[in-house]
XYZ file of N, CA and C in Angstrom:
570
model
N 145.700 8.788 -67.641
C 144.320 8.939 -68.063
C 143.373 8.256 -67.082
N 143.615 7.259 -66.681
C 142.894 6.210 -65.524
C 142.679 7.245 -64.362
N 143.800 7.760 -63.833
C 143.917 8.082 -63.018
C 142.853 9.659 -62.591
N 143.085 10.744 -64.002
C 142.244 11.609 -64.243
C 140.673 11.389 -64.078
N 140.807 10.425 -64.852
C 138.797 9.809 -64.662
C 138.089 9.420 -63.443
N 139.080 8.818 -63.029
C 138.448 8.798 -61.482
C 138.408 9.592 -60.215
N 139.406 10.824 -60.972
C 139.286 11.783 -59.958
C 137.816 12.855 -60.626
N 137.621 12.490 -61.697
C 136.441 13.510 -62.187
C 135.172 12.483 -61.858
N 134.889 11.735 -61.549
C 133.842 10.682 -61.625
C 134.059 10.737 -59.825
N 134.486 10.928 -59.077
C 134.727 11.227 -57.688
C 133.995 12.386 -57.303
N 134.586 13.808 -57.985
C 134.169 14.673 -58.035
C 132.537 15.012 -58.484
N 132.555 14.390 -59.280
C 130.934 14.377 -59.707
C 130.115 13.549 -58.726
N 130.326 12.662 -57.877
C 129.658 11.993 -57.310
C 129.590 12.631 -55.754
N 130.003 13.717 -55.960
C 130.409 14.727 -54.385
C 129.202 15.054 -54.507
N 128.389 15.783 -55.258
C 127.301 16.488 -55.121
C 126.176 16.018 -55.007
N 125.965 14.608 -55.528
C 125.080 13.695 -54.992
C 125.334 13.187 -53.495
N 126.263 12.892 -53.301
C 126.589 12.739 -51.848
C 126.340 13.696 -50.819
N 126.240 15.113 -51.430
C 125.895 16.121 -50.179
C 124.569 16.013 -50.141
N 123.729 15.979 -51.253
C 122.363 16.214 -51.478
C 122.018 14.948 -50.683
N 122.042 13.831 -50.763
C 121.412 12.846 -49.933
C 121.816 13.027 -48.638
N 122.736 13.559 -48.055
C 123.211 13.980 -47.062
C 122.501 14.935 -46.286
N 121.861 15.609 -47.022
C 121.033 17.136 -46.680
C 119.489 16.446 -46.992
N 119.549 15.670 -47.779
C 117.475 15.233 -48.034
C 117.338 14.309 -46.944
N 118.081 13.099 -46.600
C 117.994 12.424 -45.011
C 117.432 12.740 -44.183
N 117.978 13.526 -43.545
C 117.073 13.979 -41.763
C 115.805 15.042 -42.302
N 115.488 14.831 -44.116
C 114.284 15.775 -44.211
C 113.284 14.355 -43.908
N 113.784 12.912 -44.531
C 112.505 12.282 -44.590
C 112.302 11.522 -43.044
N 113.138 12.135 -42.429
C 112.952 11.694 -41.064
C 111.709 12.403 -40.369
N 111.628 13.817 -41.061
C 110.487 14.401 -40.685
C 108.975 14.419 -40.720
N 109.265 13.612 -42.015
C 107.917 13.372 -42.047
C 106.946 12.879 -40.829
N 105.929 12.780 -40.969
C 104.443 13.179 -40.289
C 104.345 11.912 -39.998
N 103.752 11.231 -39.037
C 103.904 9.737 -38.590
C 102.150 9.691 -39.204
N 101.581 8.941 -39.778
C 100.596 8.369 -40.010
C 99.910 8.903 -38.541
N 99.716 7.761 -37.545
C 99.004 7.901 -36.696
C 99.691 8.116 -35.290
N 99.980 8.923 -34.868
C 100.410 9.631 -33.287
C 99.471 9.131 -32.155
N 99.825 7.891 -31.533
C 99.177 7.112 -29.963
C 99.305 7.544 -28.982
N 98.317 8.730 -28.617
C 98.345 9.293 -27.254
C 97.601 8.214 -26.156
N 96.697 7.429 -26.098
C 96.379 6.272 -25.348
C 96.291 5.010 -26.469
N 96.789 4.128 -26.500
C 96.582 2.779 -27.190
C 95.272 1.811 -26.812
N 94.406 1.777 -27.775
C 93.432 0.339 -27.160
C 93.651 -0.331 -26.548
N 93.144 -0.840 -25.191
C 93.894 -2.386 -24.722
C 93.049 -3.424 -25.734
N 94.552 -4.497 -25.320
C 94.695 -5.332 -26.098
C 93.260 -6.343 -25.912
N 92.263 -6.333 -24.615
C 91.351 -7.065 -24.465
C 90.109 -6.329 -25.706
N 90.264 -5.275 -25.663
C 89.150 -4.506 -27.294
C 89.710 -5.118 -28.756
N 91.183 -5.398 -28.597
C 91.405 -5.681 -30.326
C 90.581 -6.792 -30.504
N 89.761 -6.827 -31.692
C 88.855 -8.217 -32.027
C 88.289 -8.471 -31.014
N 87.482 -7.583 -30.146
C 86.358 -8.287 -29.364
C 84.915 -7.357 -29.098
N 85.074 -6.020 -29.887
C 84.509 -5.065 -30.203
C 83.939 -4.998 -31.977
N 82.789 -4.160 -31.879
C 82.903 -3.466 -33.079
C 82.593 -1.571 -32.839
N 82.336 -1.009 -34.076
C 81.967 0.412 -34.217
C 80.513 0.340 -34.237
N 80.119 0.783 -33.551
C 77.969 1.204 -33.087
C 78.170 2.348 -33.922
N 78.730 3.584 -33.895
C 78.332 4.693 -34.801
C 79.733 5.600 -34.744
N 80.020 6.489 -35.340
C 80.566 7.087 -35.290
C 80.122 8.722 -35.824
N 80.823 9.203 -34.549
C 80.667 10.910 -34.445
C 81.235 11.669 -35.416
N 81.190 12.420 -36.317
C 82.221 13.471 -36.442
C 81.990 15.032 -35.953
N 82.990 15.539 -35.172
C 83.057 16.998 -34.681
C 83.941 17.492 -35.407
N 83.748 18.940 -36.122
C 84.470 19.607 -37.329
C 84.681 20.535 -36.749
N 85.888 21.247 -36.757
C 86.453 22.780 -36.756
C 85.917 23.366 -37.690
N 85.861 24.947 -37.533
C 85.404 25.925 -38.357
C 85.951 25.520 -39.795
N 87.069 25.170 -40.154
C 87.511 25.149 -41.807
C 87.563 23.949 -42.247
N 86.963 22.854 -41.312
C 87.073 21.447 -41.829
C 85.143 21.571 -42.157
N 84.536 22.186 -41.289
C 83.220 22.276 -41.611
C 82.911 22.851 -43.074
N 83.626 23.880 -43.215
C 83.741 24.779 -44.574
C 83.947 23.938 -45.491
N 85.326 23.114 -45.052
C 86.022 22.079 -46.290
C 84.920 20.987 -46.768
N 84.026 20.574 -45.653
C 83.138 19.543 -46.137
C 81.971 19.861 -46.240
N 81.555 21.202 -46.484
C 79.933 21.558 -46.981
C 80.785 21.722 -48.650
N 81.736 22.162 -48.849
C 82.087 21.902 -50.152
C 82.426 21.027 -50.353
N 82.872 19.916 -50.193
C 82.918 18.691 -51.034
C 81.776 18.233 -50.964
N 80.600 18.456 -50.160
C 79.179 17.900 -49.767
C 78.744 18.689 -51.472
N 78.885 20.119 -51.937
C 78.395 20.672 -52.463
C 78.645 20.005 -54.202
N 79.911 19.840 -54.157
C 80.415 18.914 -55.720
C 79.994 17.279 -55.312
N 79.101 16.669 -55.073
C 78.528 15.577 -55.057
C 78.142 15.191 -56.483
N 78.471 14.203 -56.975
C 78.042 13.783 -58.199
C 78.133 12.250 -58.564
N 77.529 11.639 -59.392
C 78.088 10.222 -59.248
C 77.093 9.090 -58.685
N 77.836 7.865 -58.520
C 77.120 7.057 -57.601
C 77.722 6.541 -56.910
N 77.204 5.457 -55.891
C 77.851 4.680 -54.908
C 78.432 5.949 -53.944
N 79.643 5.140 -53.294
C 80.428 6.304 -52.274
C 80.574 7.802 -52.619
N 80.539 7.903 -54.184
C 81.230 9.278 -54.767
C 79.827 10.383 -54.573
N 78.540 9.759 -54.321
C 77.614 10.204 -54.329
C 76.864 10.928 -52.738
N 77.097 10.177 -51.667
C 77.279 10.083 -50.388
C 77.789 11.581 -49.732
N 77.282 11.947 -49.039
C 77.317 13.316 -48.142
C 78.516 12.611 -47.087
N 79.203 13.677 -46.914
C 80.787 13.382 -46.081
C 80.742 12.521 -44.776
N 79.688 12.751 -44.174
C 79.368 12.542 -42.950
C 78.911 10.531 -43.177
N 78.205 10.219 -44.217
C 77.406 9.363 -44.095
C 78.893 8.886 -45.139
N 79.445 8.938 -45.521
C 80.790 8.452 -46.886
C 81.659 8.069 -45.293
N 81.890 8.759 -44.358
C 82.876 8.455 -43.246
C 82.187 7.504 -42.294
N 81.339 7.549 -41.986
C 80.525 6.638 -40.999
C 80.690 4.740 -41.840
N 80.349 5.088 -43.020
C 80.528 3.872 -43.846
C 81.549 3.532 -43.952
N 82.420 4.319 -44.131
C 84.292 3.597 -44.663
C 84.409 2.971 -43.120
N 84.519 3.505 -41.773
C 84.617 3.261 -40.606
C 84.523 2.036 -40.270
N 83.018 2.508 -40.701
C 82.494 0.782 -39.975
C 83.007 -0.574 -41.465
N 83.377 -0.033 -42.562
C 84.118 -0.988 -43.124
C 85.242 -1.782 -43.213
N 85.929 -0.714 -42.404
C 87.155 -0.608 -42.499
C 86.999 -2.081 -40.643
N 86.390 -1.046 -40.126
C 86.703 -1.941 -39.183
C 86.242 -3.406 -38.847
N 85.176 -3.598 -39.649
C 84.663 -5.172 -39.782
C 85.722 -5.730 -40.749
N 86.440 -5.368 -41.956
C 87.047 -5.857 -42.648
C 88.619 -6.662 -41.509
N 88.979 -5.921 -40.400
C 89.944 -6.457 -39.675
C 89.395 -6.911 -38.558
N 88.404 -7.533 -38.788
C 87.836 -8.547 -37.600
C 87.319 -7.888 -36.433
N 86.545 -6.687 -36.356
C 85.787 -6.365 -35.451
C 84.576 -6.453 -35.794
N 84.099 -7.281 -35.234
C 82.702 -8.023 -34.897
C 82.077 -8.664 -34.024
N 83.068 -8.042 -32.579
C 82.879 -8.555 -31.302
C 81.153 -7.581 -30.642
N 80.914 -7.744 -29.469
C 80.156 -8.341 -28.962
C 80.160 -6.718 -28.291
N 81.163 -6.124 -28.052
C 80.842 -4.888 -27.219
C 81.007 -3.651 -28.071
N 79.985 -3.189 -28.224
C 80.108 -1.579 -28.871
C 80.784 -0.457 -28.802
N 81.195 -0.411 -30.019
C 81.549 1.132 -29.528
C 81.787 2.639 -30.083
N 81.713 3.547 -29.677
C 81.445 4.883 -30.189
C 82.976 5.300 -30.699
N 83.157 6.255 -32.101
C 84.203 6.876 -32.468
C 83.579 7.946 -33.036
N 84.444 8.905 -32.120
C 84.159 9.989 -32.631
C 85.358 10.695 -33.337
N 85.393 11.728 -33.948
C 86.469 11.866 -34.896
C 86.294 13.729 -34.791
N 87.420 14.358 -34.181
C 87.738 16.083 -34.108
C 88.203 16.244 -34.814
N 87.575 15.994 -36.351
C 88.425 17.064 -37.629
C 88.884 17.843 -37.480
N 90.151 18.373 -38.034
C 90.195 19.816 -38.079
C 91.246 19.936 -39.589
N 90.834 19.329 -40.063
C 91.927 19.087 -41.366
C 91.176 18.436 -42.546
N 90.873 18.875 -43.624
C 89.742 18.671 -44.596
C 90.939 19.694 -45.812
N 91.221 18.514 -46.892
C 91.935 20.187 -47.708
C 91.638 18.958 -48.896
N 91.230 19.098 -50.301
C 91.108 18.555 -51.424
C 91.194 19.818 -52.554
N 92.417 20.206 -52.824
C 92.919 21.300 -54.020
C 92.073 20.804 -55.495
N 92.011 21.608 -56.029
C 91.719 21.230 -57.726
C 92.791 20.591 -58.108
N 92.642 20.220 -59.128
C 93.685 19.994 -60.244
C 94.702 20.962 -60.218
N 94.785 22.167 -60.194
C 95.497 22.824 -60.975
C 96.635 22.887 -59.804
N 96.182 23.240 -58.704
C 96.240 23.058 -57.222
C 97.441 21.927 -56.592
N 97.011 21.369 -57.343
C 97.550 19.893 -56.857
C 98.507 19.337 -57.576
N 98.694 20.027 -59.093
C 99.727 19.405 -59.844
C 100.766 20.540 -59.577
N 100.660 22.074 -58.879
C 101.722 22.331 -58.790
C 102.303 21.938 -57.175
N 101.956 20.832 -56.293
C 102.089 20.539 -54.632
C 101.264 20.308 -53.522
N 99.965 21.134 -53.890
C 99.212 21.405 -52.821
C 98.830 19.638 -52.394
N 99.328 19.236 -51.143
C 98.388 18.220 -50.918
C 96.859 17.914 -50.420
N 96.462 16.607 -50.542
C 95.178 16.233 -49.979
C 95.374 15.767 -48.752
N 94.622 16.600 -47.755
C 94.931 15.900 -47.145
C 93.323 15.993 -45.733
N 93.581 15.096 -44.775
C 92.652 14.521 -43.880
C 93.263 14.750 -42.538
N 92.817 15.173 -41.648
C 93.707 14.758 -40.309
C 92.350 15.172 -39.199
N 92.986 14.325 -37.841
C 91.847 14.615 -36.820
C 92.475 13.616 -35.855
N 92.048 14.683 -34.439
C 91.908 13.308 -33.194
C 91.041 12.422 -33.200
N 91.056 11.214 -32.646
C 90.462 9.866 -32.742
C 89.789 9.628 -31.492
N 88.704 9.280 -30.720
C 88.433 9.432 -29.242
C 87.500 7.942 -29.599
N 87.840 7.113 -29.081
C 87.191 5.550 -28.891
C 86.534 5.312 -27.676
N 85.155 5.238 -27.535
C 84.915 4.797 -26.033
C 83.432 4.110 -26.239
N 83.746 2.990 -25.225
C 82.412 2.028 -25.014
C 81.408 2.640 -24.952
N 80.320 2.363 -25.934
C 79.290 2.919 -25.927
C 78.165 3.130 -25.013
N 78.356 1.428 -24.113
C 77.427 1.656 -22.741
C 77.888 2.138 -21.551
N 79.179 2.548 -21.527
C 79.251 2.979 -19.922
C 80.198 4.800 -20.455
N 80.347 4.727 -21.715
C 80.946 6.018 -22.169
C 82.550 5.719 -21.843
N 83.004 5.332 -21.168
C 84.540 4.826 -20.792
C 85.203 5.651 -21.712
N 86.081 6.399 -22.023
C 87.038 6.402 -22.911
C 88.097 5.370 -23.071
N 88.401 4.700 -24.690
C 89.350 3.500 -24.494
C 90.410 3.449 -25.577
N 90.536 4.688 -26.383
C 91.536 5.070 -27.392
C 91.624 6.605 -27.371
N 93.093 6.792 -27.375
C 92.796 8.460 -28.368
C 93.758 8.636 -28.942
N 93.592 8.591 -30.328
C 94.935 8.840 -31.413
C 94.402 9.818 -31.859
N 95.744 10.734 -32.965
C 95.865 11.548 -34.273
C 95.788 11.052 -35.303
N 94.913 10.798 -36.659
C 95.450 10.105 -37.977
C 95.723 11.205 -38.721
N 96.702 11.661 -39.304
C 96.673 12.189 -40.435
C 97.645 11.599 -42.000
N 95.925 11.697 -42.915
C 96.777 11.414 -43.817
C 97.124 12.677 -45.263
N 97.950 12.300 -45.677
C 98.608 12.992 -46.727
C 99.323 12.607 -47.938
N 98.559 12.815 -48.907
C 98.831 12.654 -50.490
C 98.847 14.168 -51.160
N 100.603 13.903 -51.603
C 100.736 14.342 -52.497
C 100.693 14.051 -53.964
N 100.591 14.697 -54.932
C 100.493 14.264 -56.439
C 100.988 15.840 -57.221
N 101.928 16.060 -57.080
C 102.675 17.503 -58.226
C 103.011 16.793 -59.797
N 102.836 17.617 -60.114
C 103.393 17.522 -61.598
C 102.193 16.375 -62.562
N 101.987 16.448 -63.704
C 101.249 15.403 -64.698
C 101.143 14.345 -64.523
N 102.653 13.685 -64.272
C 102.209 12.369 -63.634
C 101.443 12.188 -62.439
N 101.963 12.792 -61.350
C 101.323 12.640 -59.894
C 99.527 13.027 -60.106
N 99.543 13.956 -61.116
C 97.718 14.372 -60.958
C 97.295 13.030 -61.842
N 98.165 12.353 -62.691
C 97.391 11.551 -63.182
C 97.302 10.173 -62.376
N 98.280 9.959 -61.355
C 98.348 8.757 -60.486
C 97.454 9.464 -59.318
N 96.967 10.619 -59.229
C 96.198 11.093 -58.284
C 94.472 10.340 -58.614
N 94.217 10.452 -59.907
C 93.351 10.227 -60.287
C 91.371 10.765 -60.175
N 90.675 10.293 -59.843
C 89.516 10.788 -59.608
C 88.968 10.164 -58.120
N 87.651 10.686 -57.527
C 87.591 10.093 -56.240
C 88.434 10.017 -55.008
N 88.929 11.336 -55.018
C 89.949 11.837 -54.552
C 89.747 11.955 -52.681
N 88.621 12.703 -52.456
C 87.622 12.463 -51.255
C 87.330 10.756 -50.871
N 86.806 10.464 -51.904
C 86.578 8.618 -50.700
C 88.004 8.087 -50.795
N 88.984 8.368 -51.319
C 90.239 7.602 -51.178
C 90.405 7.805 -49.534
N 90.593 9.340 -49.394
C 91.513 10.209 -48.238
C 90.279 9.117 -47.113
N 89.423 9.336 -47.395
C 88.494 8.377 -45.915
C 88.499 7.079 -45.712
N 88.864 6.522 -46.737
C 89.095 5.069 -47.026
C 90.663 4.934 -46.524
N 91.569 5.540 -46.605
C 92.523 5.466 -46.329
C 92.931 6.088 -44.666
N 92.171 6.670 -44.066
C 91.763 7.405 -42.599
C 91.010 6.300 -41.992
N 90.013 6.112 -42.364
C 89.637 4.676 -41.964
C 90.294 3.799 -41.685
N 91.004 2.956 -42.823
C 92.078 2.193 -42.622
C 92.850 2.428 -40.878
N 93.408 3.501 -41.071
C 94.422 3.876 -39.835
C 93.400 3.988 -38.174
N 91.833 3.984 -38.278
C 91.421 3.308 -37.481
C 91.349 2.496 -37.356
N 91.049 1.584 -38.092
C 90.797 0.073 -37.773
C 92.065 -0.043 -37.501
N 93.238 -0.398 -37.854
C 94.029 -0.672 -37.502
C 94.727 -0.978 -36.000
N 94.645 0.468 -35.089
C 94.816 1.016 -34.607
C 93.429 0.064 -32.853
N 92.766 -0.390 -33.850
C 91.236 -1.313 -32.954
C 91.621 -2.606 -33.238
N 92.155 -2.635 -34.155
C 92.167 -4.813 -34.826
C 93.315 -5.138 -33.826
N 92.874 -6.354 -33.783
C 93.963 -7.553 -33.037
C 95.505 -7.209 -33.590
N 96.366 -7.137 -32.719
C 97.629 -7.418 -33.583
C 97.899 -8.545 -33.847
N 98.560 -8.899 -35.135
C 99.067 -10.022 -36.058
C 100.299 -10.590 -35.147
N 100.244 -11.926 -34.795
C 101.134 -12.309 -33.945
C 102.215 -12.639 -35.126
């Protein structure tokens, strides 16, 4: 009898074993946050701040954000036109990690990725999501001195996920895009 059980409790544990076997090299795939085609030098981390920031939109990121411009409702950030909601998270994001140096500088941001599904949308997969090249350059001599990809991506399927998705769905995705600039500008943590 010992012997039977553990050959069925073996057997049953085969099919979990293939499946993690086969889901592995899926989460390897995933999407890297932020893709560093030139890195800041290290003399800009913490010795700069953001003077303004640009945004340049592709045809369907322009589309994507005259409609979320269009469902405006609310107050504070939730209230805020896309353009002036991103310029703010930016420059928050990036004073919050210690840029408050002395030399300016311009970010401009090549959307081309703007997607915020409904509800209905979203609880069966569709993600939210944000993405764009990053172009950093001193504001007085124009220099170029960064150029990354951020893209971010939240999913939320099913009841739970729309309900951990929650509301304010738009200033999260910029608040959280933000983030991955500053980052990307702040001093590294020795």
């Amino acid at each position: 009898m010992g012997l039977s059980f553990s050959r069925s409790v073996r057997r049953r544990g085969r099919p979990l074993a293939v499946l993690l076997a086969l889901a592995l090299p899926l989460l390897s795939c995933a999407v890297p946050p932020v893709e560093t085609m030139e890195a800041a030098p290290e003399a800009l981390r913490g010795a700069a701040y953001v003077d303004s920031v640009e945004l340049a939109l592709n045809a369907a990121a322009r589309v994507a954000v005259a409609a979320s411009d269009r469902k405006l409702h609310g107050e504070g950030d939730s209230a805020l036109p896309f353009a002036r909601l991103f310029d703010k998270a930016v420059k928050e994001a990036t004073r919050a990690r210690g840029l408050d140096g002395a030399r300016p500088l311009i970010v401009t941001v090549e959307m081309d990725g703007l997607r915020i599904p409904d509800a209905a949308m979203a609880a069966l997969g569709r993600s939210d999501r944000l993405a764009g090249q990053i172009r950093v350059a001193d504001a007085r001599t124009g220099d170029r001195l960064a150029l990354f990809y951020v893209t971010v991506d939240k999913q939320h399927s099913g009841l739970i996920g729309l309900a951990m998705r929650g509301g304010g769905v738009r200033e999260k995705l910029v608040r959280d895009f933000a983030a991955h600039i500053a980052d990307q500008l702040a001093a590294r943590s020795k």
